[in-house]
Short mmCIF file of C-alpha atoms in Angstrom, two decimals:
data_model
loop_
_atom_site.label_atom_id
_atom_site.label_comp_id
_atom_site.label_asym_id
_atom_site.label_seq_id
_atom_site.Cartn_x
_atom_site.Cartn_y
_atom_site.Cartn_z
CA UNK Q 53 85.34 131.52 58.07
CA UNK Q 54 84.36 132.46 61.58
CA UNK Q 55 80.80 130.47 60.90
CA UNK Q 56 83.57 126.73 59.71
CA UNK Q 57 84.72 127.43 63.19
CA UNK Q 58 81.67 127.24 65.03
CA UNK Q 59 80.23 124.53 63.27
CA UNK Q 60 83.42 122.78 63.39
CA UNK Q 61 83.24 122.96 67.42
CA UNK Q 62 79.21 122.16 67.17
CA UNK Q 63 79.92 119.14 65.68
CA UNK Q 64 82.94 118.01 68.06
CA UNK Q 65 80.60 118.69 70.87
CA UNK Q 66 77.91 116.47 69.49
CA UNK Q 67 80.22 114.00 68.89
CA UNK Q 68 81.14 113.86 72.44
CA UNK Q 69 78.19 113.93 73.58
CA UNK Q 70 76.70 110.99 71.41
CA UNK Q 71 79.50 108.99 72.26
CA UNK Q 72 78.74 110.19 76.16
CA UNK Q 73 75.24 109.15 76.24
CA UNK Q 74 76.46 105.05 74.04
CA UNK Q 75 78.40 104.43 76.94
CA UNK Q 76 76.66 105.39 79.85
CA UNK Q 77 73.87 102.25 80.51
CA UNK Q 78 77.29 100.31 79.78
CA UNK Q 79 79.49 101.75 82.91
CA UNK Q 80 76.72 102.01 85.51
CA UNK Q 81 76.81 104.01 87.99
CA UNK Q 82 79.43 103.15 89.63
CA UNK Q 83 81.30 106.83 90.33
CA UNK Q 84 83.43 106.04 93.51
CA UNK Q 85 83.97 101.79 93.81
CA UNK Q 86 87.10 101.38 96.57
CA UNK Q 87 88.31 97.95 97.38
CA UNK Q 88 91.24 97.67 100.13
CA UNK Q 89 92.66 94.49 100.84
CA UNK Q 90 94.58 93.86 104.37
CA UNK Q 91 96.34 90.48 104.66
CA UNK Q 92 96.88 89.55 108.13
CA UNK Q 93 98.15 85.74 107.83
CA UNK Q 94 97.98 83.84 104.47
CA UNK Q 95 101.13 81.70 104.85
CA UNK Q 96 100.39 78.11 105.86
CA UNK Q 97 103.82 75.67 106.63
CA UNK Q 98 102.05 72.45 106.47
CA UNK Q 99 104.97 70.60 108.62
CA UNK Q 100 102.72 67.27 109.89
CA UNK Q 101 100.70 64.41 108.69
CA UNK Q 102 97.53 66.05 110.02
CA UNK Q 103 98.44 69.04 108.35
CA UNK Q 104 98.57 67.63 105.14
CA UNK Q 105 95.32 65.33 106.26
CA UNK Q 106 92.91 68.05 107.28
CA UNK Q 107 91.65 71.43 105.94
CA UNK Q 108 93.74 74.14 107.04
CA UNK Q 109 92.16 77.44 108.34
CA UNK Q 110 93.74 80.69 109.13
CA UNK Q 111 91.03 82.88 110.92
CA UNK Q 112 90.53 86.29 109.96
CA UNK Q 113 93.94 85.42 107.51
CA UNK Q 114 92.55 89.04 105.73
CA UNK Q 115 90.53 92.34 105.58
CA UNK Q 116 88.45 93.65 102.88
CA UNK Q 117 87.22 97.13 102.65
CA UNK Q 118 84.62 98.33 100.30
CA UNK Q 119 83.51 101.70 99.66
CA UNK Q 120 80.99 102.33 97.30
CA UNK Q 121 79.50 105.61 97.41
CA UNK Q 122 76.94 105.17 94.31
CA UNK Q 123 73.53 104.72 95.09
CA UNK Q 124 73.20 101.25 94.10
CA UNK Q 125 74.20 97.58 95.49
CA UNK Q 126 77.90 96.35 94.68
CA UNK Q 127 79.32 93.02 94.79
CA UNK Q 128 82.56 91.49 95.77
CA UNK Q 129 84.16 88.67 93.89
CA UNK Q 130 86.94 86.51 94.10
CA UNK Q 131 89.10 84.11 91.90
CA UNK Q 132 92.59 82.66 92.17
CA UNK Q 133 94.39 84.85 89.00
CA UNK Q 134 97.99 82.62 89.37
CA UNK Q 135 99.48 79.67 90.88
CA UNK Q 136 103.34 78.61 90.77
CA UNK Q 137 105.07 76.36 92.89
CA UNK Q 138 108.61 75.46 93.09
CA UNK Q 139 107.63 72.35 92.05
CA UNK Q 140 106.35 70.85 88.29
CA UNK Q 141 102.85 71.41 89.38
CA UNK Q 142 100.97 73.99 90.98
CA UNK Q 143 97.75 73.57 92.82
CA UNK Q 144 94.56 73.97 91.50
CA UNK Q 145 92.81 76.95 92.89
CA UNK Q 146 90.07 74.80 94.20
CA UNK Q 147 92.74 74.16 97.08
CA UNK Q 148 91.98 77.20 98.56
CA UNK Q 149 88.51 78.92 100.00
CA UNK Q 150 87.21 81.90 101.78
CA UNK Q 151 84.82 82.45 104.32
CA UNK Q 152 83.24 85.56 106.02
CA UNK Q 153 84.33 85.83 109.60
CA UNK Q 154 82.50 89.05 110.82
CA UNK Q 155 81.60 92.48 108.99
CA UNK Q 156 81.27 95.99 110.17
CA UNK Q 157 79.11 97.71 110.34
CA UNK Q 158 77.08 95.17 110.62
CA UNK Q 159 75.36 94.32 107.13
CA UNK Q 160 73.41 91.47 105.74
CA UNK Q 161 76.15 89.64 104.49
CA UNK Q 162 77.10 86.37 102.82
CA UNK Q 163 78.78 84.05 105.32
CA UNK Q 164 78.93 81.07 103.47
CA UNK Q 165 82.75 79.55 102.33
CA UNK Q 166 83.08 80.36 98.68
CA UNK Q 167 85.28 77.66 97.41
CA UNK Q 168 87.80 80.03 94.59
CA UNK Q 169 88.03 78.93 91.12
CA UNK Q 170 90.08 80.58 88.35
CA UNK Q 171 86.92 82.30 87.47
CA UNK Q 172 85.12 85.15 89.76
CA UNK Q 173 83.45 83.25 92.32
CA UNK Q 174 80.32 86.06 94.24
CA UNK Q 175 81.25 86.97 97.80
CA UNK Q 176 79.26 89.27 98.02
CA UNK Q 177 76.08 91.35 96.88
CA UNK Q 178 75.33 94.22 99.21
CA UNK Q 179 73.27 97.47 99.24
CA UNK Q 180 75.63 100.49 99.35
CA UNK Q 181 76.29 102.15 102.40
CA UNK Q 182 78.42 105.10 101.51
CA UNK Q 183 80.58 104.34 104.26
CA UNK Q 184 83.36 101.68 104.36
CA UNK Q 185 82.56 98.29 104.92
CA UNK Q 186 85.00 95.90 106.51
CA UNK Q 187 85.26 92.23 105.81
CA UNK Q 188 87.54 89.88 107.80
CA UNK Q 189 87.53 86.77 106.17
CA UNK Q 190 88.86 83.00 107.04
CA UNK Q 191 91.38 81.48 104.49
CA UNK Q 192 90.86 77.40 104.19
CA UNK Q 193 93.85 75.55 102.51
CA UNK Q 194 93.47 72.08 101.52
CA UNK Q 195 93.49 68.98 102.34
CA UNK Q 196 96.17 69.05 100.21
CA UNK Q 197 96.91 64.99 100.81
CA UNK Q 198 100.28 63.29 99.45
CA UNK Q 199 99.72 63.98 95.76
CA UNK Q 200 101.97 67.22 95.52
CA UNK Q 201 105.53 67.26 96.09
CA UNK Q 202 106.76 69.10 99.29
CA UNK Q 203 107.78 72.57 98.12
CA UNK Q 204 106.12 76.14 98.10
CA UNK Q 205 103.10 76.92 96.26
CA UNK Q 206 102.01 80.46 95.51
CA UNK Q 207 98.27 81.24 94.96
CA UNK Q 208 97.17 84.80 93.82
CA UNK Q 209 93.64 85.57 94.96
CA UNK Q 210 92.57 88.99 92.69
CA UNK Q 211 89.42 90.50 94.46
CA UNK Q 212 86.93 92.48 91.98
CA UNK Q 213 84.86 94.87 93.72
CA UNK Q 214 81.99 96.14 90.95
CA UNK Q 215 78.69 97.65 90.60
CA UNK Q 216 75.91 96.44 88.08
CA UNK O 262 86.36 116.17 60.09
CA UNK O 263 89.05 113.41 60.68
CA UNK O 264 90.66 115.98 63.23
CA UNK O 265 87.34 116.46 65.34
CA UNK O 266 86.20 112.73 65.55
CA UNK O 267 90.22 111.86 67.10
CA UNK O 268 89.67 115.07 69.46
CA UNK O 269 86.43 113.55 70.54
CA UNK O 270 87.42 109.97 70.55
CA UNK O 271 90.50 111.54 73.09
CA UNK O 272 87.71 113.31 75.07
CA UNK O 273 86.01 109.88 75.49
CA UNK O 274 88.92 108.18 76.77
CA UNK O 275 89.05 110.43 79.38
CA UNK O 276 85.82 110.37 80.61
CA UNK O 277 85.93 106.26 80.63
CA UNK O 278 89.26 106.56 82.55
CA UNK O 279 87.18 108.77 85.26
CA UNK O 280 84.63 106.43 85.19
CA UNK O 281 85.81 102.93 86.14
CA UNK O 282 83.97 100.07 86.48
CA UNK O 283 85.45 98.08 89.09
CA UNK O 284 88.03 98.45 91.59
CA UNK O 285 90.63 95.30 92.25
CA UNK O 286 93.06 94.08 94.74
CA UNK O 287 95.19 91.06 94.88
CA UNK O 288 96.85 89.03 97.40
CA UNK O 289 99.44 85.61 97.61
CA UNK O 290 98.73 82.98 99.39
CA UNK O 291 101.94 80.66 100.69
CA UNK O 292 101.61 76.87 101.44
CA UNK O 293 104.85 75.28 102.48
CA UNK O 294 104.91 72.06 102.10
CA UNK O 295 107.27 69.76 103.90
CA UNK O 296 108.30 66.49 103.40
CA UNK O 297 105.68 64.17 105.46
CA UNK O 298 105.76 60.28 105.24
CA UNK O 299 104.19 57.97 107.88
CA UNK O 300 103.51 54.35 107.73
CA UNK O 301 100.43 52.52 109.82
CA UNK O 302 99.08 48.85 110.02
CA UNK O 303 95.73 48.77 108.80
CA UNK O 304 95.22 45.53 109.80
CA UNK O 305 96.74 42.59 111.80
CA UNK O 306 94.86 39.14 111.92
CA UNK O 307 97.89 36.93 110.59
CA UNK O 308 100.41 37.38 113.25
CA UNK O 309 99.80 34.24 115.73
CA UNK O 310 100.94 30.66 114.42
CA UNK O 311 99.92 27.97 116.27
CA UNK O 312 102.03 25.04 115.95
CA UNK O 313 99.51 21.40 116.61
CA UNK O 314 101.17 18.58 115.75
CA UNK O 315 104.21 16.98 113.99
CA UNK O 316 103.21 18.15 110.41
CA UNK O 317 103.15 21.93 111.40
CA UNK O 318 106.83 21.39 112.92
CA UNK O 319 108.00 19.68 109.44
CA UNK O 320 106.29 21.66 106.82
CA UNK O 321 106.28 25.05 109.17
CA UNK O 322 102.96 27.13 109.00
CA UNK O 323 102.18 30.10 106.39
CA UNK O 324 99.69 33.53 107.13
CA UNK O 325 99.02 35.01 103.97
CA UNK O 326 97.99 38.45 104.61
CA UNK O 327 98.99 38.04 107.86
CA UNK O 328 99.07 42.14 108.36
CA UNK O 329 98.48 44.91 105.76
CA UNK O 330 100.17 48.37 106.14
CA UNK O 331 99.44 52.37 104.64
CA UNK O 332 102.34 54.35 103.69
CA UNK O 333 101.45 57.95 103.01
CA UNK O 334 104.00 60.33 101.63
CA UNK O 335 104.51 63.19 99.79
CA UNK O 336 107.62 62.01 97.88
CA UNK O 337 108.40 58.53 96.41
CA UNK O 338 109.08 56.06 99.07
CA UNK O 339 110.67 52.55 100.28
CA UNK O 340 109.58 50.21 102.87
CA UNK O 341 112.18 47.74 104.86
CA UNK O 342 111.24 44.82 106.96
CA UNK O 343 113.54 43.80 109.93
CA UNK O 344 113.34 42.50 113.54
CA UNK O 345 113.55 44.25 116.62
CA UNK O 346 115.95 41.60 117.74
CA UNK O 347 118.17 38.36 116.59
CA UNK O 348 115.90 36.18 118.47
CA UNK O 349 112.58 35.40 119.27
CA UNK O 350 111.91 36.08 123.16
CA UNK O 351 110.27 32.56 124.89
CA UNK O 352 111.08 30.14 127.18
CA UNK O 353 114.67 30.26 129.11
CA UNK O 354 117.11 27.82 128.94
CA UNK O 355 118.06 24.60 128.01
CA UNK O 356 115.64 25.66 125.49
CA UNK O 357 118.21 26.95 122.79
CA UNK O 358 117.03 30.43 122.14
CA UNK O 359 115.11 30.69 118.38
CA UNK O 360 116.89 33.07 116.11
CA UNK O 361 114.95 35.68 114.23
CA UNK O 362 115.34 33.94 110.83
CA UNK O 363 112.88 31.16 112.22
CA UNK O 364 110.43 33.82 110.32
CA UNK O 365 109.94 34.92 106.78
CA UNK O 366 107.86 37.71 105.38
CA UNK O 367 107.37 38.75 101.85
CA UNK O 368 105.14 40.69 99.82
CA UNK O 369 101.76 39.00 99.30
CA UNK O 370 101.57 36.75 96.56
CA UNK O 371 105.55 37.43 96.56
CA UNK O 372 107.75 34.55 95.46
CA UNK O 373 109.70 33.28 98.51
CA UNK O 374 110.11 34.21 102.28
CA UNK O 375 113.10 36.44 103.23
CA UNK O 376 114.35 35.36 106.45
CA UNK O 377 114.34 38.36 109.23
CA UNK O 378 117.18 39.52 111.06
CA UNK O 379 117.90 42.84 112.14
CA UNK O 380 119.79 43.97 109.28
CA UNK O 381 116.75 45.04 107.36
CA UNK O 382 115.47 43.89 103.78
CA UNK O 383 114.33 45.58 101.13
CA UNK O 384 110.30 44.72 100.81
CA UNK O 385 108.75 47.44 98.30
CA UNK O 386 108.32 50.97 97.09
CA UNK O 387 105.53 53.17 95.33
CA UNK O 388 105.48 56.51 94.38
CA UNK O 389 103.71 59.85 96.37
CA UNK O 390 100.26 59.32 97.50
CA UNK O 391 98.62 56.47 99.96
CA UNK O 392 99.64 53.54 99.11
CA UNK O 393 98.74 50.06 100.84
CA UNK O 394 99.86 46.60 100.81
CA UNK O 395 99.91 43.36 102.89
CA UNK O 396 102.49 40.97 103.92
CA UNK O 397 102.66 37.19 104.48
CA UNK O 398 104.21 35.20 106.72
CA UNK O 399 106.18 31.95 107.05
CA UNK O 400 107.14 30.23 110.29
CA UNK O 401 109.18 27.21 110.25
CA UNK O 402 111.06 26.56 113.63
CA UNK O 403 111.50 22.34 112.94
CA UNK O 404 111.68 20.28 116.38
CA UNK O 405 114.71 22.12 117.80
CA UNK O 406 112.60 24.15 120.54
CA UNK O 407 110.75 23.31 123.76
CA UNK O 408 106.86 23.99 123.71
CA UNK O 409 106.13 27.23 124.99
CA UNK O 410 105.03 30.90 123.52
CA UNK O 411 107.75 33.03 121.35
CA UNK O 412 107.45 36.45 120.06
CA UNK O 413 109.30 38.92 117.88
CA UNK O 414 108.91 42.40 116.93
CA UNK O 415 108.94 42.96 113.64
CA UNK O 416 110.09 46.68 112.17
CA UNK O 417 108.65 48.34 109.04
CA UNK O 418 110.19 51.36 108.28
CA UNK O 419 109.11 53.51 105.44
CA UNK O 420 111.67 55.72 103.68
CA UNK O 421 111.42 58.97 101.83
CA UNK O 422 114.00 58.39 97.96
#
């Protein structure tokens, strides 16, 4: 009876484990991943020809801070999740793009604008630091032209901060 | 045995749910957009008539494409065509002053003239975007004027429906 009971608890252990060690290579190391996202100015009221004519840019529109306390690299991505607008048709996410500003500390970073896409677009591949990093990024809008009917549009930018 | 593989399967929830993969954050981005519409000549070569002899007074003289024009707007739209004024500004008197009518415009390639006068006339419409079109011209002032040089403003105004 007593000898069920300890092979009973053998086996749950080794079942735990096995199942432990399958999923490991799949998570990564990736023990502590923090993403904090500060939006400063992401509205745009596009009141003018020009406005309508030109790209729109609101500088440093928002703050990202990583922490990543693994030792490994981590990347950032980026992708517009939603769009609604008070009109019949929302804008495709291509209307809207990011674009590194300044970091700190300062890093190697990518400073490049990332035109977003419904799908994860990279903003970023970095070593980790174990400290936070902090990323103040330009928002571009636009042009949006004469095609969409004057109303408000909505765009949902989900940030994915992961580790490989 | 059933028992012992659920307990472990619970035990590796929990450890995934320790051990996420990626962190997330989301934010909305607001474009307002307000009603914008703005019309511009594009071009203006047709806009002089020169009138050289006795045929130009009878038959009166014609400027097809005299001027094209860009209407951009973000909502369907209507253009009118008008004059600034009931008549032409020229010579004083005795020279009897030359009404506005003396002018037609229409919509290239349009049927027939409508005669201006500051009560303005429908000329065409289109739907959001940037749209263009052109415009001719029809003078036809006969022998009741002296010789000299007349002008007219001539008003498009673009309308948001």
């Amino acid at each position: 009876m007593c000898n069920t009971g300890i092979n009973k608890i053998r086996l749950l252990v080794i079942h735990v484990v096995i199942m432990l060690v399958l999923t490991t290579p799949a998570l990564g190391q990736n023990k502590n991943n923090q993403i904090e996202l500060t939006a400063i100015n992401t509205g745009f009221n596009l009141s003018n020809a020009s406005a309508l004519e030109t790209q729109q840019v609101k500088t440093n529109a928002f703050q990202i801070t990583a922490t990543s306390k693994s030792s490994n690299n981590f990347r950032i991505f980026a992708k517009v999740s939603s769009s609604t607008s008070s009109t019949a048709t929302p804008l495709p996410a291509s209307m809207l793009a990011v674009r590194l500003n300044s970091v700190s500390p300062t890093v190697t970073a990518n400073f490049n604008t990332v035109i977003l896409s419904t799908s994860d677009q990279t903003l970023q591949t970095l070593n980790t630091t174990n400290t936070p990093i902090t990323f103040n990024y330009d928002l571009l809008a636009g042009p949006i032209g004469y095609s969409y009917a004057p109303g408000t549009y909505n765009l949902t930018m989900l940030f994915t901060m992961t580790q490989p | 045995m059933k028992k012992l593989t659920l307990i472990a399967a619970a035990l590796f929830a929990g450890y995934s749910a320790t051990k996420a993969q990626s962190a997330t954050a989301s934010q909305t981005v607001t474009l307002t957009l307000q009603n914008q519409i703005d019309i511009a000549f594009t071009a203006a070569t047709g806009t002089n008539f020169t009138f050289a002899n006795t045929t130009d007074y009878q038959n009166g003289l014609s400027n097809l494409n005299a001027s094209s024009l860009q209407v951009k707007s973000n909502r369907p739209w209507a253009v009118t065509v008008g004059s600034a004024s009931a008549n032409f500004s020229g010579p004083s008197a005795p020279s009897p002053a030359m009404p506005s009518t003396v002018l037609g415009v229409r919509l290239n390639g349009g049927s027939s003239y409508g005669a201006l006068s500051t009560t303005s006339q429908s000329l065409t419409s289109g739907a959001r975007g940037m749209s263009s079109f052109s415009v001719d011209y029809n003078a036809n002032p006969g022998f009741s004027y002296d010789a000299g040089t007349y002008t007219l403003s001539v008003v498009y105004t673009a309308t948001q429906q």
